PDB file of C-alpha atoms in Angstrom:
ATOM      1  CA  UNK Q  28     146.338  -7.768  63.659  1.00  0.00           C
ATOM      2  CA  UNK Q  29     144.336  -9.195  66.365  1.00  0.00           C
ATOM      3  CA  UNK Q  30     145.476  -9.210  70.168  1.00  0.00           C
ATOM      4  CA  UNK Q  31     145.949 -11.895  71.887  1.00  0.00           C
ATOM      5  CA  UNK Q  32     142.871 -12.572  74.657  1.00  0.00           C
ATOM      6  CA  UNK Q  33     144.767 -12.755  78.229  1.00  0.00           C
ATOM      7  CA  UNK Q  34     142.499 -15.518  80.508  1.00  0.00           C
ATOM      8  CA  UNK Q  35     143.094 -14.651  83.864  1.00  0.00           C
ATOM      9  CA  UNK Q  36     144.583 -17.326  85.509  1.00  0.00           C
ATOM     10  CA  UNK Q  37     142.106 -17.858  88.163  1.00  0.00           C
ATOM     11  CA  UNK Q  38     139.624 -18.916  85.597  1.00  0.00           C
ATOM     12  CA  UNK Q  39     141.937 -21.148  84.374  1.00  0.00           C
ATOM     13  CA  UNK Q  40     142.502 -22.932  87.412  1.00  0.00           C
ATOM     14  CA  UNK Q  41     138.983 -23.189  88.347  1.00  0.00           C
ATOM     15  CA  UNK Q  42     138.537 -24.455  84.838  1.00  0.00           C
ATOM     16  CA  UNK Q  43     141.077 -27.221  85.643  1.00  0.00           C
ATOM     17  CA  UNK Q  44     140.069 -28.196  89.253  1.00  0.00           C
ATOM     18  CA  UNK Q  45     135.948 -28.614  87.560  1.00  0.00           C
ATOM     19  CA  UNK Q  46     137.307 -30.363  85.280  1.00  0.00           C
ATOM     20  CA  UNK Q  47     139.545 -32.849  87.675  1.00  0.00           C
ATOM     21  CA  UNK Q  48     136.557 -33.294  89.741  1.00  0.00           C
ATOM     22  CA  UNK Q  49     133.824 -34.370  87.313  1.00  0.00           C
ATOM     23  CA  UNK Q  50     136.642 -36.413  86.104  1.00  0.00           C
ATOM     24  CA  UNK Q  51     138.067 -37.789  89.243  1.00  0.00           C
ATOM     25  CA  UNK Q  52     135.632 -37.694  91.995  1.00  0.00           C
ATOM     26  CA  UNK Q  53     132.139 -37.085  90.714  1.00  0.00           C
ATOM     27  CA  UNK Q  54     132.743 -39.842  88.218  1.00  0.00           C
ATOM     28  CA  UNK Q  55     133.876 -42.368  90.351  1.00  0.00           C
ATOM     29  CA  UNK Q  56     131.165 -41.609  93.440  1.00  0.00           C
ATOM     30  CA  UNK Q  57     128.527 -44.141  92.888  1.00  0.00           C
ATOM     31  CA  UNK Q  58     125.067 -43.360  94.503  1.00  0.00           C
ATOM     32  CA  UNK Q  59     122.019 -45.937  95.037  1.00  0.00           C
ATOM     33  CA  UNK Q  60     118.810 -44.288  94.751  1.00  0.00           C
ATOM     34  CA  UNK Q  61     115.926 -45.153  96.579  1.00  0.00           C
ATOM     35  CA  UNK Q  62     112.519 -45.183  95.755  1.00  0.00           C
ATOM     36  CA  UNK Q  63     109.070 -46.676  96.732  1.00  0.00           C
ATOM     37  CA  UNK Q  64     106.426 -47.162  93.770  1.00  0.00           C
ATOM     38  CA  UNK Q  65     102.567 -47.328  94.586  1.00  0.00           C
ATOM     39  CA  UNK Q  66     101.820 -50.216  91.857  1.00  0.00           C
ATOM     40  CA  UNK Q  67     100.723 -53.435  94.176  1.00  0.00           C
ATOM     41  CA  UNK Q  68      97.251 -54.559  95.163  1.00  0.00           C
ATOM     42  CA  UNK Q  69      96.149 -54.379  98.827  1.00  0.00           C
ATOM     43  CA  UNK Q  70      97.790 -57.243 100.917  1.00  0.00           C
ATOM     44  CA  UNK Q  71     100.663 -57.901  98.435  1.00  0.00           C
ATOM     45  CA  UNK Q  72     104.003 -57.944  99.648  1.00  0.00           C
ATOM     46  CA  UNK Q  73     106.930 -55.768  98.773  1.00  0.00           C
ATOM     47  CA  UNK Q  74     108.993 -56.359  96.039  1.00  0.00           C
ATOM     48  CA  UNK Q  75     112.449 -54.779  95.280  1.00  0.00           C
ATOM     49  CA  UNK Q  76     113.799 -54.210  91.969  1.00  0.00           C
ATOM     50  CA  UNK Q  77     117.370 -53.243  91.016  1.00  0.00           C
ATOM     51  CA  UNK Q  78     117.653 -51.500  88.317  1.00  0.00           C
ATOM     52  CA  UNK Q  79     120.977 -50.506  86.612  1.00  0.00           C
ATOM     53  CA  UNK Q  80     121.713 -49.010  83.820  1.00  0.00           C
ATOM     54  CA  UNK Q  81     124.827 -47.532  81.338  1.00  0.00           C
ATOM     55  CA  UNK Q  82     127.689 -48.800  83.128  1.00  0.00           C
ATOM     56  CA  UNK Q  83     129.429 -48.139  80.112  1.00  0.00           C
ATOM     57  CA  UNK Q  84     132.285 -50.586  81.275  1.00  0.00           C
ATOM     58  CA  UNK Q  85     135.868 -50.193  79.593  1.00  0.00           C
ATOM     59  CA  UNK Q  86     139.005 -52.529  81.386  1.00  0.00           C
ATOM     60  CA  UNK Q  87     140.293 -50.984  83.962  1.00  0.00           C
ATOM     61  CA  UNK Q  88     137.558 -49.406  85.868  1.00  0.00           C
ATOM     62  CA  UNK Q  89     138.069 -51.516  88.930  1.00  0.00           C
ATOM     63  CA  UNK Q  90     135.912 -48.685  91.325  1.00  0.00           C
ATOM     64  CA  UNK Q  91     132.987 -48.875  89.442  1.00  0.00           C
ATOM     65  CA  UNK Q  92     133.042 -53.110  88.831  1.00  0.00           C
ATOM     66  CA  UNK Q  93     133.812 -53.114  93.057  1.00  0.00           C
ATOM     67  CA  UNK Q  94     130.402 -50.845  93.792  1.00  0.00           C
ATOM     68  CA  UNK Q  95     128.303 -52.725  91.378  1.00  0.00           C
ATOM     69  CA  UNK Q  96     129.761 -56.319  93.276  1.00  0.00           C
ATOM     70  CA  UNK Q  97     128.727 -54.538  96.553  1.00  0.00           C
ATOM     71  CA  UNK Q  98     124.711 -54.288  95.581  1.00  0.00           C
ATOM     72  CA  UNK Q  99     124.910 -58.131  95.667  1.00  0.00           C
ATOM     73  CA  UNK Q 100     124.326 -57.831  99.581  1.00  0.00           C
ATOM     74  CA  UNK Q 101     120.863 -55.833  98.739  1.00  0.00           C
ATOM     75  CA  UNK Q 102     119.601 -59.242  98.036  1.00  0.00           C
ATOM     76  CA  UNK Q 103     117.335 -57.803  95.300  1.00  0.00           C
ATOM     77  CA  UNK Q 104     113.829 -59.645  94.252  1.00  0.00           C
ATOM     78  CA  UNK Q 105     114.553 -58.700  90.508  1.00  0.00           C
ATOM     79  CA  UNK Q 106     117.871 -57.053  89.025  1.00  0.00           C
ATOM     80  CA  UNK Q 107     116.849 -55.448  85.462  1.00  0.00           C
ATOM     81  CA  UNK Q 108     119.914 -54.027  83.326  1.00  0.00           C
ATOM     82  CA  UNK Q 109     118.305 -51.624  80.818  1.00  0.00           C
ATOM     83  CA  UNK Q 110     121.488 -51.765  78.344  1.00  0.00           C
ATOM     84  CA  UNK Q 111     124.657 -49.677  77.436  1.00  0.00           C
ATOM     85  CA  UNK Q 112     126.295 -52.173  79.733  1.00  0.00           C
ATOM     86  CA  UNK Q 113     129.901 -52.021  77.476  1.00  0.00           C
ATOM     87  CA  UNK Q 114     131.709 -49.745  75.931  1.00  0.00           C
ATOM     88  CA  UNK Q 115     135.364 -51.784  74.895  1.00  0.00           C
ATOM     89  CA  UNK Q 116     135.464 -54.959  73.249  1.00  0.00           C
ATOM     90  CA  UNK Q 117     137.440 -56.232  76.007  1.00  0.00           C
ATOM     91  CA  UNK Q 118     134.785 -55.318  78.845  1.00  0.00           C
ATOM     92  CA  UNK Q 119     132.733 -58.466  79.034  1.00  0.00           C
ATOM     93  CA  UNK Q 120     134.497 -60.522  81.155  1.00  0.00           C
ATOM     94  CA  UNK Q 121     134.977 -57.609  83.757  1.00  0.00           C
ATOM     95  CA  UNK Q 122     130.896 -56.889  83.594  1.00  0.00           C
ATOM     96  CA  UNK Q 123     129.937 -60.481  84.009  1.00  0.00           C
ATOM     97  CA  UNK Q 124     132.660 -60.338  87.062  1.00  0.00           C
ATOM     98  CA  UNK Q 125     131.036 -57.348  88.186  1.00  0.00           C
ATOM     99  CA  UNK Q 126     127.379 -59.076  87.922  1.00  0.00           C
ATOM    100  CA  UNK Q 127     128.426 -62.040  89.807  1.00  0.00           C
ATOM    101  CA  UNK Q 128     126.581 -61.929  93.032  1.00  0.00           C
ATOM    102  CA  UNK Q 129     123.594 -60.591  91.572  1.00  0.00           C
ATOM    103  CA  UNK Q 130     123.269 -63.152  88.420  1.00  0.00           C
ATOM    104  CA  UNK Q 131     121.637 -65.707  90.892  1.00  0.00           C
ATOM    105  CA  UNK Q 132     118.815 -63.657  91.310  1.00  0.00           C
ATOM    106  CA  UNK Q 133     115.905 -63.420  88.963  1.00  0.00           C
ATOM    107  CA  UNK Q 134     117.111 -60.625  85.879  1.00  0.00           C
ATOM    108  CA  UNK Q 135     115.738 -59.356  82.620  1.00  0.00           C
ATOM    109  CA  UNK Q 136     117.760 -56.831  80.083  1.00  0.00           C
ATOM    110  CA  UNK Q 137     117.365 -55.041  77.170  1.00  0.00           C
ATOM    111  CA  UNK Q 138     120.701 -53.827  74.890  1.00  0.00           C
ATOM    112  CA  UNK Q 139     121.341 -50.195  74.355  1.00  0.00           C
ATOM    113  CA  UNK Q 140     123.386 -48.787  71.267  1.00  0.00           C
ATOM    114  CA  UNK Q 141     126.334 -48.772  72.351  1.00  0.00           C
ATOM    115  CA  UNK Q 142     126.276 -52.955  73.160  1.00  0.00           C
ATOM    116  CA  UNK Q 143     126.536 -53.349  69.818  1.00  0.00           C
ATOM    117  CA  UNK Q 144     128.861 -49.979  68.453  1.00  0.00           C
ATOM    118  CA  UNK Q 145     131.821 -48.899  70.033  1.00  0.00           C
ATOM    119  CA  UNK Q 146     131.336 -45.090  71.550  1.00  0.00           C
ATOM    120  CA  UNK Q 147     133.706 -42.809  68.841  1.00  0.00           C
ATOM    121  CA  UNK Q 148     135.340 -39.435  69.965  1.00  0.00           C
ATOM    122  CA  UNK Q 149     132.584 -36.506  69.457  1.00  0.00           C
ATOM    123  CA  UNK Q 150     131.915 -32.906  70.236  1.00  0.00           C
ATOM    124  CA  UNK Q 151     129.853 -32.573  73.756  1.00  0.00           C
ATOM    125  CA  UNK Q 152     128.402 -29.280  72.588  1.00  0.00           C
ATOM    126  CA  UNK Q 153     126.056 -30.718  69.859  1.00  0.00           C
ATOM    127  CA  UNK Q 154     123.689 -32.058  71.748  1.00  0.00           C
ATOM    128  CA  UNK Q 155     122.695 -28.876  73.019  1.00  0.00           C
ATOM    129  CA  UNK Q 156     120.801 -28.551  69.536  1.00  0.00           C
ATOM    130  CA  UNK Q 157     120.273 -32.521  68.368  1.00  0.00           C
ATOM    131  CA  UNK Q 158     120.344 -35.473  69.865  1.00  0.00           C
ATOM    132  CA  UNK Q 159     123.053 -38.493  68.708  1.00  0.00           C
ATOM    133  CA  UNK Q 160     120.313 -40.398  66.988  1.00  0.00           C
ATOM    134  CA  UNK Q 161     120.848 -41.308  63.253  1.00  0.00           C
ATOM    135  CA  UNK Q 162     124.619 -40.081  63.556  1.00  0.00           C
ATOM    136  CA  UNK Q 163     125.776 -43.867  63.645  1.00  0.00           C
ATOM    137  CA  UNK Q 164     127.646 -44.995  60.347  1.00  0.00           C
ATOM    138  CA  UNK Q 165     128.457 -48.424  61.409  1.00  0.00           C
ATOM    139  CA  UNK Q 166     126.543 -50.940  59.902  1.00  0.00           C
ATOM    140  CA  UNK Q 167     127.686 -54.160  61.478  1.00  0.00           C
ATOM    141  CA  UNK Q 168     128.151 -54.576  65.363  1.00  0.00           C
ATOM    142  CA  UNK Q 169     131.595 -53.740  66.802  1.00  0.00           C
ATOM    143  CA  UNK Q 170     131.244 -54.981  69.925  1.00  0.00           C
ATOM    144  CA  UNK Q 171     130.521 -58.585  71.390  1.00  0.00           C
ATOM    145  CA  UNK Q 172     127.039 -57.849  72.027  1.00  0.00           C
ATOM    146  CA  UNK Q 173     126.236 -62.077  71.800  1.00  0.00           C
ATOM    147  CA  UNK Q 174     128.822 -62.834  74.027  1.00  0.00           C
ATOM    148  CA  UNK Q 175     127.169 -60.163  76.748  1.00  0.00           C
ATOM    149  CA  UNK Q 176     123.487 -61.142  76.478  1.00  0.00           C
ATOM    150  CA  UNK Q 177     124.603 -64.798  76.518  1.00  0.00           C
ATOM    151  CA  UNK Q 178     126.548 -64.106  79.277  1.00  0.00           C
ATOM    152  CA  UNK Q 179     123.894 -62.620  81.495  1.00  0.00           C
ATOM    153  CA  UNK Q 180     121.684 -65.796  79.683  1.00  0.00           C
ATOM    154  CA  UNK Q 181     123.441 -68.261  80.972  1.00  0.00           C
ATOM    155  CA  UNK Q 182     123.356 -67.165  84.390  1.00  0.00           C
ATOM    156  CA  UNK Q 183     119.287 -67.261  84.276  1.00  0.00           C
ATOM    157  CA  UNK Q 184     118.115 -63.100  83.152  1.00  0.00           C
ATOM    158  CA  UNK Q 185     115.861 -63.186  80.439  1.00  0.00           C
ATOM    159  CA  UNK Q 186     116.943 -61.205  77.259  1.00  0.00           C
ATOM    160  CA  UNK Q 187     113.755 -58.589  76.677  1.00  0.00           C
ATOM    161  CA  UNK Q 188     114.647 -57.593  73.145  1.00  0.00           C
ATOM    162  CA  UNK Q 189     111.792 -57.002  71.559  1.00  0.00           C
ATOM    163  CA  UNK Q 190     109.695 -59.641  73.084  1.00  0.00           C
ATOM    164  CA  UNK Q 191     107.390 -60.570  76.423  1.00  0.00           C
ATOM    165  CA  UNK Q 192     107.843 -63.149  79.365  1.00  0.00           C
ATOM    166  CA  UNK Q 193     106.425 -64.103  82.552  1.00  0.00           C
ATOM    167  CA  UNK Q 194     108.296 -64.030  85.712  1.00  0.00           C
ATOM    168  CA  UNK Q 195     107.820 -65.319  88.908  1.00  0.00           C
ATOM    169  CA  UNK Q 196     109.299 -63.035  91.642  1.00  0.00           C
ATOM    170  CA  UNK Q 197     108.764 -63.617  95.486  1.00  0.00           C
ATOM    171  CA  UNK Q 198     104.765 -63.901  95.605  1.00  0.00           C
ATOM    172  CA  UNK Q 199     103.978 -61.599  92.509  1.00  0.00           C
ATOM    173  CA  UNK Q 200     103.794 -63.138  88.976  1.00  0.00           C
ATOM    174  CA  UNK Q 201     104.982 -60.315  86.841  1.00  0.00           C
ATOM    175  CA  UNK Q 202     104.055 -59.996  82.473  1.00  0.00           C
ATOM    176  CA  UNK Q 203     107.256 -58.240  80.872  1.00  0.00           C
ATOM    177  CA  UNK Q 204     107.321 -56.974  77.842  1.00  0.00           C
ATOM    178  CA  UNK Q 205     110.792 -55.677  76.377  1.00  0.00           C
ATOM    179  CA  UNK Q 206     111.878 -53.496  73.345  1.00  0.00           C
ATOM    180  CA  UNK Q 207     115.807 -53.363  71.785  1.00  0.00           C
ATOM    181  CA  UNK Q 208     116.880 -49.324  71.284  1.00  0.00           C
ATOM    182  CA  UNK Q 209     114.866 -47.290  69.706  1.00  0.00           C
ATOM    183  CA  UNK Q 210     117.983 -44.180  69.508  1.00  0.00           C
ATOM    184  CA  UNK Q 211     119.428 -46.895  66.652  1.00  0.00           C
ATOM    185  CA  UNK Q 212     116.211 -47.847  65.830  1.00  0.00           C
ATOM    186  CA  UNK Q 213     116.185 -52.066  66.771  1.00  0.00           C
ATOM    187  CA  UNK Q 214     112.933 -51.537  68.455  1.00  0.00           C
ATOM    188  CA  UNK Q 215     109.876 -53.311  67.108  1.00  0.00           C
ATOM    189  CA  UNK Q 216     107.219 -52.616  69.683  1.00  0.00           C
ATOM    190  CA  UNK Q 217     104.847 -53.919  67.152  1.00  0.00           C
ATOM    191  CA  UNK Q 218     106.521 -57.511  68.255  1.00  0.00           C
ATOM    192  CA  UNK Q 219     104.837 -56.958  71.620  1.00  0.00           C
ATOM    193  CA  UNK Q 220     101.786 -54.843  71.247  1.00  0.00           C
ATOM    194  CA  UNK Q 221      98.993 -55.842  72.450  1.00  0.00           C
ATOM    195  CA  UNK Q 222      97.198 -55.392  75.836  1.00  0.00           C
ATOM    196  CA  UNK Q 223      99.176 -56.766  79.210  1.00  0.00           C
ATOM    197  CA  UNK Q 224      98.015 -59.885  80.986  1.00  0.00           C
ATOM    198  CA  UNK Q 225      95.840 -58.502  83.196  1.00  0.00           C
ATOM    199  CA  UNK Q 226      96.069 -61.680  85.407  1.00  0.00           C
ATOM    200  CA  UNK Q 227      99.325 -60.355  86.278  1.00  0.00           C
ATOM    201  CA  UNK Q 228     100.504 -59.077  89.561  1.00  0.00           C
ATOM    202  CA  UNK Q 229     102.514 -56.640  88.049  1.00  0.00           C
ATOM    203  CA  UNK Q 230     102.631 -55.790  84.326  1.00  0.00           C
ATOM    204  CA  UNK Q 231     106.749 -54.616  83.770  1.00  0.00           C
ATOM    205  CA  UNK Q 232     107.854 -52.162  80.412  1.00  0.00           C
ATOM    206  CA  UNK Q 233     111.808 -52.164  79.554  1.00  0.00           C
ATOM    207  CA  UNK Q 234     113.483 -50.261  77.423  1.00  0.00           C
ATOM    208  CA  UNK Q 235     117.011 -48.559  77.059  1.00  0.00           C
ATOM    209  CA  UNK Q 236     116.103 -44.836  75.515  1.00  0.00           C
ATOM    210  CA  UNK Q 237     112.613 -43.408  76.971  1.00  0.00           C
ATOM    211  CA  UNK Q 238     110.888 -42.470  73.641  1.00  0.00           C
ATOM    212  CA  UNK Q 239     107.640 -41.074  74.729  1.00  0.00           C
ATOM    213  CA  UNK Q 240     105.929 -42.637  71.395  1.00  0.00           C
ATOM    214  CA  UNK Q 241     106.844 -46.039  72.886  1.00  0.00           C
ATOM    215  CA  UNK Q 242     106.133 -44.899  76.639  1.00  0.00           C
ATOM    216  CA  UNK Q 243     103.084 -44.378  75.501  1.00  0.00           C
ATOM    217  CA  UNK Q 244     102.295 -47.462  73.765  1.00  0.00           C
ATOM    218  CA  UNK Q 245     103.166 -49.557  76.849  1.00  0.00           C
ATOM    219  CA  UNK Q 246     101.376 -47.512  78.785  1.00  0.00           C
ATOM    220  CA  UNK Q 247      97.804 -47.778  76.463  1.00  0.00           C
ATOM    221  CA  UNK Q 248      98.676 -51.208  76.763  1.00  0.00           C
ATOM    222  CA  UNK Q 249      98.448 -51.554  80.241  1.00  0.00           C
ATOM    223  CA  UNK Q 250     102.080 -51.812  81.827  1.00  0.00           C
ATOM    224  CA  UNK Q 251     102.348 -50.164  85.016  1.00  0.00           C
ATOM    225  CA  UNK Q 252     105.490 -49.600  85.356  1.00  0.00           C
ATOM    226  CA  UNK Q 253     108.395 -48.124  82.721  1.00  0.00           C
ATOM    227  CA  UNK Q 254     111.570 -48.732  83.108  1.00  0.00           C
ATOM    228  CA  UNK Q 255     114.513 -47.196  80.850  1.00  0.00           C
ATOM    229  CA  UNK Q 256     118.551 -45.855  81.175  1.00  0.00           C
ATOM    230  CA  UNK Q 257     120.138 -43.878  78.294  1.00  0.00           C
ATOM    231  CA  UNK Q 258     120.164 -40.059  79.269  1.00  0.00           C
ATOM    232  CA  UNK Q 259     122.898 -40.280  81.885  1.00  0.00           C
ATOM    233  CA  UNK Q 260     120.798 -37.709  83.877  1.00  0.00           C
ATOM    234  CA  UNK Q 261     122.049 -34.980  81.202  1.00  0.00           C
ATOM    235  CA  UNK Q 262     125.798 -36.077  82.489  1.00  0.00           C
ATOM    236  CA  UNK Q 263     126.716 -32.642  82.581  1.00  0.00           C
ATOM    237  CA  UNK Q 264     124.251 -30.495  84.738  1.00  0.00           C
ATOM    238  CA  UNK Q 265     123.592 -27.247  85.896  1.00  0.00           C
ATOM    239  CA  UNK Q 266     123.056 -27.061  89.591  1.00  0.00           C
ATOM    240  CA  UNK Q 267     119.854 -26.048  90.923  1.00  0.00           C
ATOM    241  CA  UNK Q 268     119.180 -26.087  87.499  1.00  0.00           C
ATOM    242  CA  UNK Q 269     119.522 -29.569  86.396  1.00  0.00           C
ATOM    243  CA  UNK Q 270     120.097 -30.926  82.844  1.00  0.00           C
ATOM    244  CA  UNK Q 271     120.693 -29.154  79.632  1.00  0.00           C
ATOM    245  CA  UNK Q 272     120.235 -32.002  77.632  1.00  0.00           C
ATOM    246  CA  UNK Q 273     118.476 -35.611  77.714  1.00  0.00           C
ATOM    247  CA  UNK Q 274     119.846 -36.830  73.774  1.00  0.00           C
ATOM    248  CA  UNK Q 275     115.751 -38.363  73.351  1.00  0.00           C
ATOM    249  CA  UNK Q 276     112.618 -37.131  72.902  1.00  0.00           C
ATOM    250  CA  UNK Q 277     111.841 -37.121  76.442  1.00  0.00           C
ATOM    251  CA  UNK Q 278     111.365 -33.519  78.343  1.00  0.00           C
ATOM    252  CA  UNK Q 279     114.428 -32.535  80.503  1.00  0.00           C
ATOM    253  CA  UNK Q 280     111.893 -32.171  83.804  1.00  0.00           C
ATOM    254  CA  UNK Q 281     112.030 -36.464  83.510  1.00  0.00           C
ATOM    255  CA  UNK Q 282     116.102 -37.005  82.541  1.00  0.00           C
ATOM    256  CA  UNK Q 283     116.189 -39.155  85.343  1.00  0.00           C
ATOM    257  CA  UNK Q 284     114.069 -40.305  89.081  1.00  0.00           C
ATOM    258  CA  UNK Q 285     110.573 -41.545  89.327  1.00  0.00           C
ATOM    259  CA  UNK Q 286     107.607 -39.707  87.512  1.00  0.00           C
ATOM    260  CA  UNK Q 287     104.355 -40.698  85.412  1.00  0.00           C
ATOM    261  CA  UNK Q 288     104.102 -40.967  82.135  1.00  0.00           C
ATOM    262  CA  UNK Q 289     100.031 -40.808  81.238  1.00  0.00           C
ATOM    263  CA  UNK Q 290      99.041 -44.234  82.847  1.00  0.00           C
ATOM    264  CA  UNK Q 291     102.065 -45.682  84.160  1.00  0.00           C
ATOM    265  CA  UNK Q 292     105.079 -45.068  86.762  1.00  0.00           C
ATOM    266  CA  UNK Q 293     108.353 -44.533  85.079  1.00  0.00           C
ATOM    267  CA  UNK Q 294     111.763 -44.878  86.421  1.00  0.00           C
ATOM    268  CA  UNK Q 295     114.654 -43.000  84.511  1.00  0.00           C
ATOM    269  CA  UNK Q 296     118.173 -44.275  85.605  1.00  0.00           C
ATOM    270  CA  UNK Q 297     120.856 -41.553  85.160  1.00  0.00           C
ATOM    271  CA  UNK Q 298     123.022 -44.579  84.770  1.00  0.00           C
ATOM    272  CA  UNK Q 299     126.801 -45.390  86.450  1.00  0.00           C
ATOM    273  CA  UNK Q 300     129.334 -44.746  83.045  1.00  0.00           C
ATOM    274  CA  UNK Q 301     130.412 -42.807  81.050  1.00  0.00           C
ATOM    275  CA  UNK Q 302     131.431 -42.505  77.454  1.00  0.00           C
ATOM    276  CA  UNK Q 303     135.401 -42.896  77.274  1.00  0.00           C
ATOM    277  CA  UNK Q 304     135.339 -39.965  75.547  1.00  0.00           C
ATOM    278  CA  UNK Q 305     133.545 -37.581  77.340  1.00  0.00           C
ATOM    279  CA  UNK Q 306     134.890 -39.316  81.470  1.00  0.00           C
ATOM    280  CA  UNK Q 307     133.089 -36.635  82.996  1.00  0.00           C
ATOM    281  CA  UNK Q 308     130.208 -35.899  85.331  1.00  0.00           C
ATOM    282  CA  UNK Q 309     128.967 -32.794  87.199  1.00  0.00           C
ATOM    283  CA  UNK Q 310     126.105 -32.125  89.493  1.00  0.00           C
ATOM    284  CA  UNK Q 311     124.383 -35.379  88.249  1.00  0.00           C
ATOM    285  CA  UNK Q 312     126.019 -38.172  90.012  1.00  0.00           C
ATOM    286  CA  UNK Q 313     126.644 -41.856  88.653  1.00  0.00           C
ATOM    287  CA  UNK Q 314     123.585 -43.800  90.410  1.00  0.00           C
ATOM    288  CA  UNK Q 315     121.846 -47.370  90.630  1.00  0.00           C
ATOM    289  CA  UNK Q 316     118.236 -47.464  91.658  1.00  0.00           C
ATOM    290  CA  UNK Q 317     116.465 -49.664  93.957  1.00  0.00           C
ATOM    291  CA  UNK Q 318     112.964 -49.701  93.308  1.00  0.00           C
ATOM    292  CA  UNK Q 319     110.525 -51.116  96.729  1.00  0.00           C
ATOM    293  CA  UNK Q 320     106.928 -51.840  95.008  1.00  0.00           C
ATOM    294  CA  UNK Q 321     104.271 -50.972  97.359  1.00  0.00           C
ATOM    295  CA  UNK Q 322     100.684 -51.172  97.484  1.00  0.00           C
ATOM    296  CA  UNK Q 323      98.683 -48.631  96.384  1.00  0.00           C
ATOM    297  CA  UNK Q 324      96.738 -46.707  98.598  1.00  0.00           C
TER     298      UNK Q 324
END
């Protein structure tokens, strides 16, 4: 007969209070992140992009709607949502509320996986071997995924599934091209291959997960700079160690911040949500991004 294994009840209660602050306070402490990006010619103006990413957004999180409202009065050139935006059939409404004072400015947006499946409860400690792609057994959308992009639609942004656009913002005329989520494989980069206008003032990528195999092909095709969401910074982080985990093929050094990839300049947003099943964060704080394009040097 086996004894019973006493935990000492220190442990315990340090177990509890981390788990009451990633919970609780890390969760719910929203961070802008600030970042300039060499990608302008000589003599151009700067231009500031906004870029947010997995909000996640369930009823009820009133904190997290407030802060996004608040980046309205950063008067952003360009807002770009790069997808994972609900999580709750219900949450529309409150995102589009939450959007409000930024939907007048120019915005673009891509869909992430879980715009179109509702999250469902699943052991944390898997991804530490494999990543959540192909584990999906829906087949037909859960969530109100046209009622969200036509939403954001109505109000002007551009939906970037899996297609290109020109945009005019401030003085720069920018080429975007756009894919849908490659984790639940919707993208179809073959839908915008091709080499970027290079009579562009800025050539713009978008996507939700950062695949390097489609990095790379916006990058070959001459888009300067990358933009994608999805890896919640690793969520659940080790400090002055960082991430365990990025669920995608891209290398834990790049979860999240501003680094190359080959060519280009890519921006990784560790995102504000969470899933509602796993309402935790440590050492990797919720975080929007705003992006100042600079001339080069």
């Amino acid at each position: 007969m086996r004894k019973a294994v006493a935990v000492p009840l220190s442990l315990l209660g340090l177990g509890v209070a981390g788990l009451g602050y990633a919970s609780v306070i890390e969760r719910n402490s929203f961070r802008l992140r600030r970042f300039d990006v060499p990608v302008l010619e000589r003599g151009q103006r700067p231009v500031r992009i906004l870029h947010l990413s997995d909000l996640h957004l369930t009823p009820g999180r009133r904190m997290l709607v407030n802060w996004v409202r608040s980046l309205g009065s950063l008067e952003p050139d360009l807002v770009v949502n790069t997808g994972d935006s609900i999580a709750h059939v219900d949450a529309v409404p409150a995102l589009l509320h939450a959007l409000e004072p930024l939907l007048s400015r120019p915005g673009l947006f891509v869909y992430g996986s879980n715009d179109l499946y509702a999250p469902k409860p699943k052991n944390p400690v898997r991804y530490l071997w494999r990543t959540s792609k192909g584990e999906r057994r829906q087949h037909v959308p859960s969530l109100p995924w046209r009622e969200l992009g036509e939403g954001m639609a109505a109000e002007g942004w551009l939906d970037m599934n899996n297609t290109t656009a020109r945009v005019k913002v401030g003085d720069l005329d920018i080429a975007v091209a756009g894919i849908h989520d490659s984790h639940i494989d919707r993208d179809r980069y073959d839908l915008v291959a091709g080499p970027a206008p290079r009579d562009a003032d800025l050539r713009l990528g978008v996507m939700h997960s950062p695949e390097p195999r489609n990095m790379s092909r916006f990058a070959a095709d001459g888009y300067q700079l990358l933009l994608a969401g999805h890896t919640h910074g690793g969520q659940l982080c080790i400090p002055f160690y960082g991430a365990l985990v990025t669920n995608c093929g891209i290398d834990k050094a790049r979860v999240k911040g501003l680094h190359r990839h080959e060519s280009a300049w890519l921006h990784v947003s560790a995102g504000l949500g969470t899933s509602p099943y796993a309402p935790a964060r440590f050492a990797c704080f919720p975080e929007a991004s705003l992006l100042t394009l600079v001339p080069r040097r």
